[in-house]
Structures are given as C-alpha cells and as structure tokens.
Amino acid sequence: MTLPADARVHALVPAAGAGRRMGAALPKQYLTLRGRTLAEHTMARLLALASIERVVVAVARDDPWWPTLPPASHRRVETVTGGDTRAESVRLGLEALLGDAGERDWVLVHDMARPCVRLSDMERLLASAGDDGALLARPLTDTLKESDDQGFVLATPDRRRIWRALTPQLFPVTVLHRALVEALEAGAAITDEASAMERAGWRPRLVTGRADNIKVTEPADLPLAGFHLQQQEEEGLRWQDSG
Ligand code: CTP
Ligand code: MG
C-alpha cells in the first residue's frame, strides 16, 4: 500500500515542550550534540526529504531560541505557537496546514525530541502508509509486568503483540484533525496521533523503525543520542537539504 499518486506530504513538528524530565536550563530541543542543537538535527533530516512540501513547527509562546536557528527561516518552514500539551500543539499545527490543505494532503508528525531519525525509516513509512495511515514502531523486547497499587506483580501480559509507538506518524491532514479535535473534546488521553485515529475507528499500520530513533527525554538519553548521531556520521549518512 502506498500514498495516492496525487498526495501532497507536509511535516508537522511539535516542539513546544519545556523538557521538565530533562531538567536542563533550557528546553531539551535546544541542547547541543555534535555541534548542533537537537532541533537542528531533527530539522535537517526532515528538510532532506524532497517529498515534503513544508514543515510546520509548533513552538512555545515567546520561545527566544527557535527564531535564532537557521531552520526557523528556511523557505519551507512555517512556525506556529503550540499549546499546553503535545496534542494541543499538534492540533494547532494541523490548523495552520488546513489553510490550504484538502483531501490529498498528508502529514508526517515528528517529535523535535527525536533527532536521530533516519531518512530510510521516513522513506519506508511514506512507502507503506495504507489508507488508514501508519507509524514507526518497535516490537517490545522486555518482559511486561502489570502491577497493583502497592507495586506487586498482578500479571505478565503477552508481549508478542505489544509495540512501542515512535514518530514519525503519517496520516491524512483533515482526517487526523477531525479525530484529534474529537478526542480532545472528549477529554481522551492522547499521547500520539495514532491513538486519536484508532479512537475514530481507523487502523493505522505499524512500520518497524530503527532502534536508534530514541526520544530524548531524561538526562541519560543525551549521551545515548550523541552516540547514535556519531554512529550515523561514521556510517557516512548525510542529510542534504532538498531545497
Ligand atoms: N511538545 C509540544 N507541546 C507541548 C508538549 C510537548 O509540542 N505542550 C513536544 C515536545 O517539544 C517534544 C514532543 O512534543 O518535541 C514530545 O514531548 P516530550 O518528550 O514529552 O517533551 P517535553 O514535553 O518537552 O518533555 P517533558 O514531558 O519532560 O516536559
Ligand atoms: Mg511532555
């Protein structure tokens, strides 16, 4: 299954978080690894995809860091103000896209906090999105435990069908917007795009992504992301701006 031949693809990058769990002096997307901020690493990868028409970035109100970075003034990049939750930031970004988006517009939503995503993963996602969209994900490798309120084991659920959801996630713009607005109005806990789509009765496809596409969340993730970036450089991977 692939995207319709006349599909237009946009990217949407939620980047309005404060990075509380990281506990750094500034939001984690502006920390530097291998000479560039995490935001620059992430944007370089998205802007290397020629099939992406434009990239909408949702940043916090009064964010003083984002406007100083080169990608903020890139011809294909548009900045909007995000919201109090990731889902709200995504909703606001989708509304910016809806200005001139219709049935043939798709959106690749990717966390700014995932700077190690590979082009090959994004290309595979674009190539395997069915009618109901798709997301990068990883099968679980650890044994799962369900706990009671006191911290004792209640059960060991079968992990064979359990996946960790990553980003990017790829969906039609108008359908995702409707699903997300309905979920937010219903007060549903929405931590990724797929969960809003599932709630609306869609069945997104799981596309196995690479393990190095980590979300930088806690302090220990930072050296790990640095390691993955270095490995990718040593593999000779390049992110050439596609214009
Ligand atoms: N995000 C956003 N708007 C929010 C909250 C988060 O756009 N109100 C973005 C973050 O900037 C990040 C992505 O969603 O790129 C994933 O969120 P997360 O890893 O939770 O980042 P933070 O919310 O910044 O971190 P924390 O939860 O530790 O504060
Ligand atoms: Mg958060």
CSV table of C-alpha atoms and ligand atoms in Angstrom, one decimal:
chain,number,residue,atom,x,y,z
A,1,MET,CA,0.0,0.0,0.0
A,2,THR,CA,1.4,3.4,-0.8
A,3,LEU,CA,0.2,7.0,-0.7
A,4,PRO,CA,-2.3,8.1,-3.5
A,5,ALA,CA,-0.3,9.3,-6.6
A,6,ASP,CA,-1.6,12.8,-6.2
A,7,ALA,CA,-0.8,13.0,-2.4
A,8,ARG,CA,1.0,16.1,-1.1
A,9,VAL,CA,3.0,15.5,2.1
A,10,HIS,CA,3.8,18.0,4.8
A,11,ALA,CA,5.6,17.7,8.1
A,12,LEU,CA,4.5,18.9,11.5
A,13,VAL,CA,6.9,19.1,14.4
A,14,PRO,CA,5.7,19.5,17.9
A,15,ALA,CA,8.4,21.5,19.7
A,16,ALA,CA,6.6,23.5,22.4
A,17,GLY,CA,7.5,21.3,25.3
A,18,ALA,CA,9.5,22.5,28.3
A,19,GLY,CA,11.6,19.4,28.8
A,20,ARG,CA,10.7,19.0,32.5
A,21,ARG,CA,12.1,15.5,32.8
A,22,MET,CA,15.4,16.6,31.3
A,23,GLY,CA,15.6,19.3,33.9
A,24,ALA,CA,18.1,21.4,31.9
A,25,ALA,CA,18.4,25.2,31.9
A,26,LEU,CA,16.7,25.4,28.6
A,27,PRO,CA,14.2,23.1,26.7
A,28,LYS,CA,15.9,19.9,25.6
A,29,GLN,CA,15.4,20.6,21.9
A,30,TYR,CA,17.9,23.5,22.2
A,31,LEU,CA,20.6,21.4,23.9
A,32,THR,CA,23.7,20.8,21.7
A,33,LEU,CA,25.1,17.5,20.5
A,34,ARG,CA,28.0,17.2,18.0
A,35,GLY,CA,27.9,21.0,17.4
A,36,ARG,CA,24.3,21.5,16.6
A,37,THR,CA,21.1,21.7,18.6
A,38,LEU,CA,18.7,18.8,18.7
A,39,ALA,CA,16.2,20.9,16.8
A,40,GLU,CA,18.7,21.5,14.0
A,41,HIS,CA,19.5,17.7,13.8
A,42,THR,CA,15.8,16.9,13.6
A,43,MET,CA,15.0,19.7,11.0
A,44,ALA,CA,18.0,18.7,8.8
A,45,ARG,CA,16.5,15.3,8.4
A,46,LEU,CA,13.0,16.5,7.6
A,47,LEU,CA,14.3,19.1,5.2
A,48,ALA,CA,16.4,16.4,3.4
A,49,LEU,CA,13.2,14.7,2.3
A,50,ALA,CA,12.3,16.2,-1.1
A,51,SER,CA,8.8,14.9,-0.9
A,52,ILE,CA,7.9,17.2,2.0
A,53,GLU,CA,6.3,20.4,0.8
A,54,ARG,CA,6.6,22.3,4.0
A,55,VAL,CA,7.4,21.8,7.7
A,56,VAL,CA,5.2,23.4,10.3
A,57,VAL,CA,6.9,23.8,13.7
A,58,ALA,CA,4.9,24.4,16.8
A,59,VAL,CA,7.0,26.2,19.5
A,60,ALA,CA,6.1,27.7,22.9
A,61,ARG,CA,4.8,31.2,23.0
A,62,ASP,CA,7.8,33.6,23.5
A,63,ASP,CA,10.4,30.9,22.7
A,64,PRO,CA,13.6,33.0,22.3
A,65,TRP,CA,15.7,30.2,21.0
A,66,TRP,CA,13.9,28.9,17.9
A,67,PRO,CA,14.0,32.1,15.9
A,68,THR,CA,17.8,32.3,16.2
A,69,LEU,CA,18.3,28.9,14.5
A,70,PRO,CA,18.8,28.7,10.7
A,71,PRO,CA,15.9,26.2,10.0
A,72,ALA,CA,13.4,28.8,11.5
A,73,SER,CA,14.0,31.0,8.5
A,74,HIS,CA,14.1,28.2,5.9
A,75,ARG,CA,11.9,28.7,2.9
A,76,ARG,CA,9.9,25.6,3.5
A,77,VAL,CA,9.4,26.1,7.3
A,78,GLU,CA,6.5,27.8,9.0
A,79,THR,CA,6.4,28.5,12.7
A,80,VAL,CA,3.2,28.5,14.8
A,81,THR,CA,2.5,28.8,18.5
A,82,GLY,CA,1.9,25.4,20.2
A,83,GLY,CA,-0.3,24.6,23.2
A,84,ASP,CA,-0.1,23.3,26.7
A,85,THR,CA,0.0,19.6,25.7
A,86,ARG,CA,1.6,17.8,22.8
A,87,ALA,CA,-1.8,17.0,21.4
A,88,GLU,CA,-2.8,20.7,21.5
A,89,SER,CA,0.4,21.7,19.8
A,90,VAL,CA,-0.3,19.1,17.0
A,91,ARG,CA,-3.9,20.4,16.7
A,92,LEU,CA,-2.6,24.0,16.3
A,93,GLY,CA,-0.1,22.9,13.7
A,94,LEU,CA,-2.7,21.0,11.8
A,95,GLU,CA,-4.9,24.1,11.8
A,96,ALA,CA,-2.0,26.0,10.1
A,97,LEU,CA,-1.9,23.3,7.4
A,98,LEU,CA,-5.6,23.3,7.0
A,99,GLY,CA,-5.5,26.8,5.5
A,100,ASP,CA,-4.9,25.2,2.1
A,101,ALA,CA,-5.0,21.5,2.7
A,102,GLY,CA,-7.6,19.2,1.3
A,103,GLU,CA,-8.3,15.5,0.8
A,104,ARG,CA,-5.0,14.8,-0.9
A,105,ASP,CA,-2.8,16.4,1.9
A,106,TRP,CA,-1.0,14.1,4.3
A,107,VAL,CA,1.1,15.0,7.3
A,108,LEU,CA,4.1,13.4,8.8
A,109,VAL,CA,4.1,14.3,12.5
A,110,HIS,CA,7.6,14.0,14.2
A,111,ASP,CA,8.8,14.9,17.7
A,112,MET,CA,11.5,17.6,17.7
A,113,ALA,CA,13.0,15.5,20.6
A,114,ARG,CA,13.8,12.6,18.1
A,115,PRO,CA,17.0,13.9,16.4
A,116,CYS,CA,18.3,10.6,15.3
A,117,VAL,CA,15.5,9.5,12.9
A,118,ARG,CA,16.9,8.1,9.7
A,119,LEU,CA,15.8,9.1,6.2
A,120,SER,CA,15.5,5.4,5.3
A,121,ASP,CA,12.9,5.0,8.1
A,122,MET,CA,10.9,8.0,6.9
A,123,GLU,CA,11.0,6.8,3.3
A,124,ARG,CA,9.8,3.4,4.4
A,125,LEU,CA,7.0,4.9,6.3
A,126,LEU,CA,6.0,7.0,3.3
A,127,ALA,CA,6.1,3.9,1.1
A,128,SER,CA,4.0,1.8,3.4
A,129,ALA,CA,1.2,4.1,4.6
A,130,GLY,CA,-2.1,2.4,3.8
A,131,ASP,CA,-5.5,4.3,3.6
A,132,ASP,CA,-5.6,4.4,7.4
A,133,GLY,CA,-2.1,5.9,7.8
A,134,ALA,CA,1.0,4.4,9.5
A,135,LEU,CA,3.5,5.0,12.3
A,136,LEU,CA,7.0,3.8,13.1
A,137,ALA,CA,7.1,1.4,16.0
A,138,ARG,CA,9.3,-1.2,17.7
A,139,PRO,CA,8.2,-4.6,19.0
A,140,LEU,CA,8.8,-4.8,22.7
A,141,THR,CA,11.8,-6.9,23.8
A,142,ASP,CA,11.5,-6.8,27.6
A,143,THR,CA,9.0,-9.0,29.5
A,144,LEU,CA,6.0,-6.9,30.5
A,145,LYS,CA,4.6,-6.7,34.1
A,146,GLU,CA,1.3,-5.3,35.2
A,147,SER,CA,1.4,-4.0,38.8
A,148,ASP,CA,-1.1,-3.5,41.6
A,149,ASP,CA,-1.2,-0.2,43.5
A,150,GLN,CA,1.3,-1.5,46.0
A,151,GLY,CA,4.0,-2.3,43.4
A,152,PHE,CA,3.5,-6.0,43.4
A,153,VAL,CA,3.1,-8.0,40.2
A,154,LEU,CA,-0.5,-8.7,39.1
A,155,ALA,CA,0.1,-10.3,35.8
A,156,THR,CA,2.6,-10.9,32.9
A,157,PRO,CA,0.8,-9.7,29.7
A,158,ASP,CA,1.8,-11.4,26.5
A,159,ARG,CA,4.3,-9.1,24.9
A,160,ARG,CA,4.2,-10.6,21.4
A,161,ARG,CA,1.7,-8.2,20.1
A,162,ILE,CA,2.9,-5.1,22.1
A,163,TRP,CA,4.8,-2.4,20.3
A,164,ARG,CA,6.3,0.9,21.3
A,165,ALA,CA,5.0,3.8,19.2
A,166,LEU,CA,7.7,6.1,17.8
A,167,THR,CA,7.4,9.1,15.4
A,168,PRO,CA,7.1,10.0,12.6
A,169,GLN,CA,3.4,9.1,12.2
A,170,LEU,CA,1.7,9.7,8.9
A,171,PHE,CA,-2.0,10.5,8.4
A,172,PRO,CA,-4.3,12.5,6.1
A,173,VAL,CA,-4.4,16.1,7.4
A,174,THR,CA,-8.2,16.6,7.5
A,175,VAL,CA,-9.0,13.2,9.0
A,176,LEU,CA,-6.3,13.5,11.7
A,177,HIS,CA,-7.5,17.0,12.6
A,178,ARG,CA,-11.1,15.8,13.0
A,179,ALA,CA,-10.0,12.8,15.1
A,180,LEU,CA,-7.8,14.8,17.3
A,181,VAL,CA,-10.4,17.6,17.9
A,182,GLU,CA,-13.0,14.9,18.8
A,183,ALA,CA,-10.6,13.2,21.2
A,184,LEU,CA,-9.6,16.4,22.9
A,185,GLU,CA,-13.2,17.5,23.3
A,186,ALA,CA,-14.0,14.1,24.8
A,187,GLY,CA,-11.1,14.5,27.3
A,188,ALA,CA,-9.3,11.4,26.0
A,189,ALA,CA,-5.6,10.9,26.9
A,190,ILE,CA,-3.9,11.4,23.5
A,191,THR,CA,-0.1,11.0,23.5
A,192,ASP,CA,0.3,10.2,19.8
A,193,GLU,CA,-1.6,10.7,16.6
A,194,ALA,CA,-2.4,7.1,16.1
A,195,SER,CA,-4.4,6.9,19.3
A,196,ALA,CA,-6.7,9.7,18.1
A,197,MET,CA,-7.1,7.8,14.8
A,198,GLU,CA,-7.8,4.5,16.5
A,199,ARG,CA,-10.4,6.1,18.6
A,200,ALA,CA,-12.1,7.3,15.5
A,201,GLY,CA,-12.2,3.8,14.1
A,202,TRP,CA,-9.1,3.8,11.8
A,203,ARG,CA,-6.5,1.1,11.8
A,204,PRO,CA,-3.0,2.6,11.3
A,205,ARG,CA,-0.3,0.3,10.0
A,206,LEU,CA,2.8,-0.4,12.3
A,207,VAL,CA,6.0,0.0,10.4
A,208,THR,CA,9.1,-1.3,12.2
A,209,GLY,CA,11.5,1.5,12.8
A,210,ARG,CA,15.2,1.6,13.8
A,211,ALA,CA,16.1,1.4,17.5
A,212,ASP,CA,18.3,4.5,17.3
A,213,ASN,CA,15.2,6.7,16.8
A,214,ILE,CA,15.1,7.5,20.5
A,215,LYS,CA,13.1,10.3,22.1
A,216,VAL,CA,15.5,12.4,24.2
A,217,THR,CA,13.5,12.5,27.5
A,218,GLU,CA,15.8,12.1,30.5
A,219,PRO,CA,19.4,13.3,31.1
A,220,ALA,CA,20.8,9.8,30.4
A,221,ASP,CA,19.2,9.9,26.9
A,222,LEU,CA,21.5,12.8,25.8
A,223,PRO,CA,24.8,10.9,25.6
A,224,LEU,CA,22.9,8.0,24.0
A,225,ALA,CA,21.6,10.3,21.3
A,226,GLY,CA,25.1,11.7,20.9
A,227,PHE,CA,26.4,8.1,20.4
A,228,HIS,CA,23.7,7.4,17.7
A,229,LEU,CA,24.5,10.7,15.9
A,230,GLN,CA,28.2,9.8,15.8
A,231,GLN,CA,27.5,6.2,14.6
A,232,GLN,CA,25.3,7.6,11.8
A,233,GLU,CA,28.1,10.0,10.8
A,234,GLU,CA,30.6,7.2,10.8
A,235,GLU,CA,28.2,5.2,8.6
A,236,GLY,CA,28.5,8.1,6.1
A,237,LEU,CA,24.9,9.2,6.4
A,238,ARG,CA,24.3,12.7,5.1
A,239,TRP,CA,21.3,15.0,5.3
A,240,GLN,CA,21.4,17.2,2.2
A,241,ASP,CA,18.8,20.0,2.2
A,242,SER,CA,16.5,19.2,-0.7
A,243,GLY,CA,15.8,22.9,-1.2
B,1,CTP,N1,5.5,19.1,22.9
B,1,CTP,C1,4.8,20.1,22.4
B,1,CTP,N2,3.9,20.8,23.1
B,1,CTP,C2,3.7,20.5,24.4
B,1,CTP,C3,4.5,19.4,25.0
B,1,CTP,C4,5.4,18.7,24.2
B,1,CTP,O1,4.9,20.4,21.2
B,1,CTP,N3,2.9,21.3,25.2
B,1,CTP,C5,6.5,18.4,22.1
B,1,CTP,C6,7.9,18.4,22.7
B,1,CTP,O2,8.6,19.7,22.4
B,1,CTP,C7,8.6,17.2,22.1
B,1,CTP,C8,7.4,16.3,21.8
B,1,CTP,O3,6.2,17.0,21.9
B,1,CTP,O4,9.3,17.5,20.9
B,1,CTP,C9,7.4,15.1,22.7
B,1,CTP,O5,7.2,15.5,24.1
B,1,CTP,P1,8.1,15.2,25.3
B,1,CTP,O6,9.2,14.3,25.0
B,1,CTP,O7,7.2,14.9,26.5
B,1,CTP,O8,8.8,16.7,25.6
B,1,CTP,P2,8.5,17.7,26.7
B,1,CTP,O9,7.1,17.8,27.0
B,1,CTP,O10,9.3,18.9,26.4
B,1,CTP,O11,9.2,17.0,28.0
B,1,CTP,P3,8.6,16.8,29.4
B,1,CTP,O12,7.4,16.0,29.2
B,1,CTP,O13,9.7,16.0,30.2
B,1,CTP,O14,8.4,18.1,30.0
B,2,MG,MG,5.9,16.1,27.6
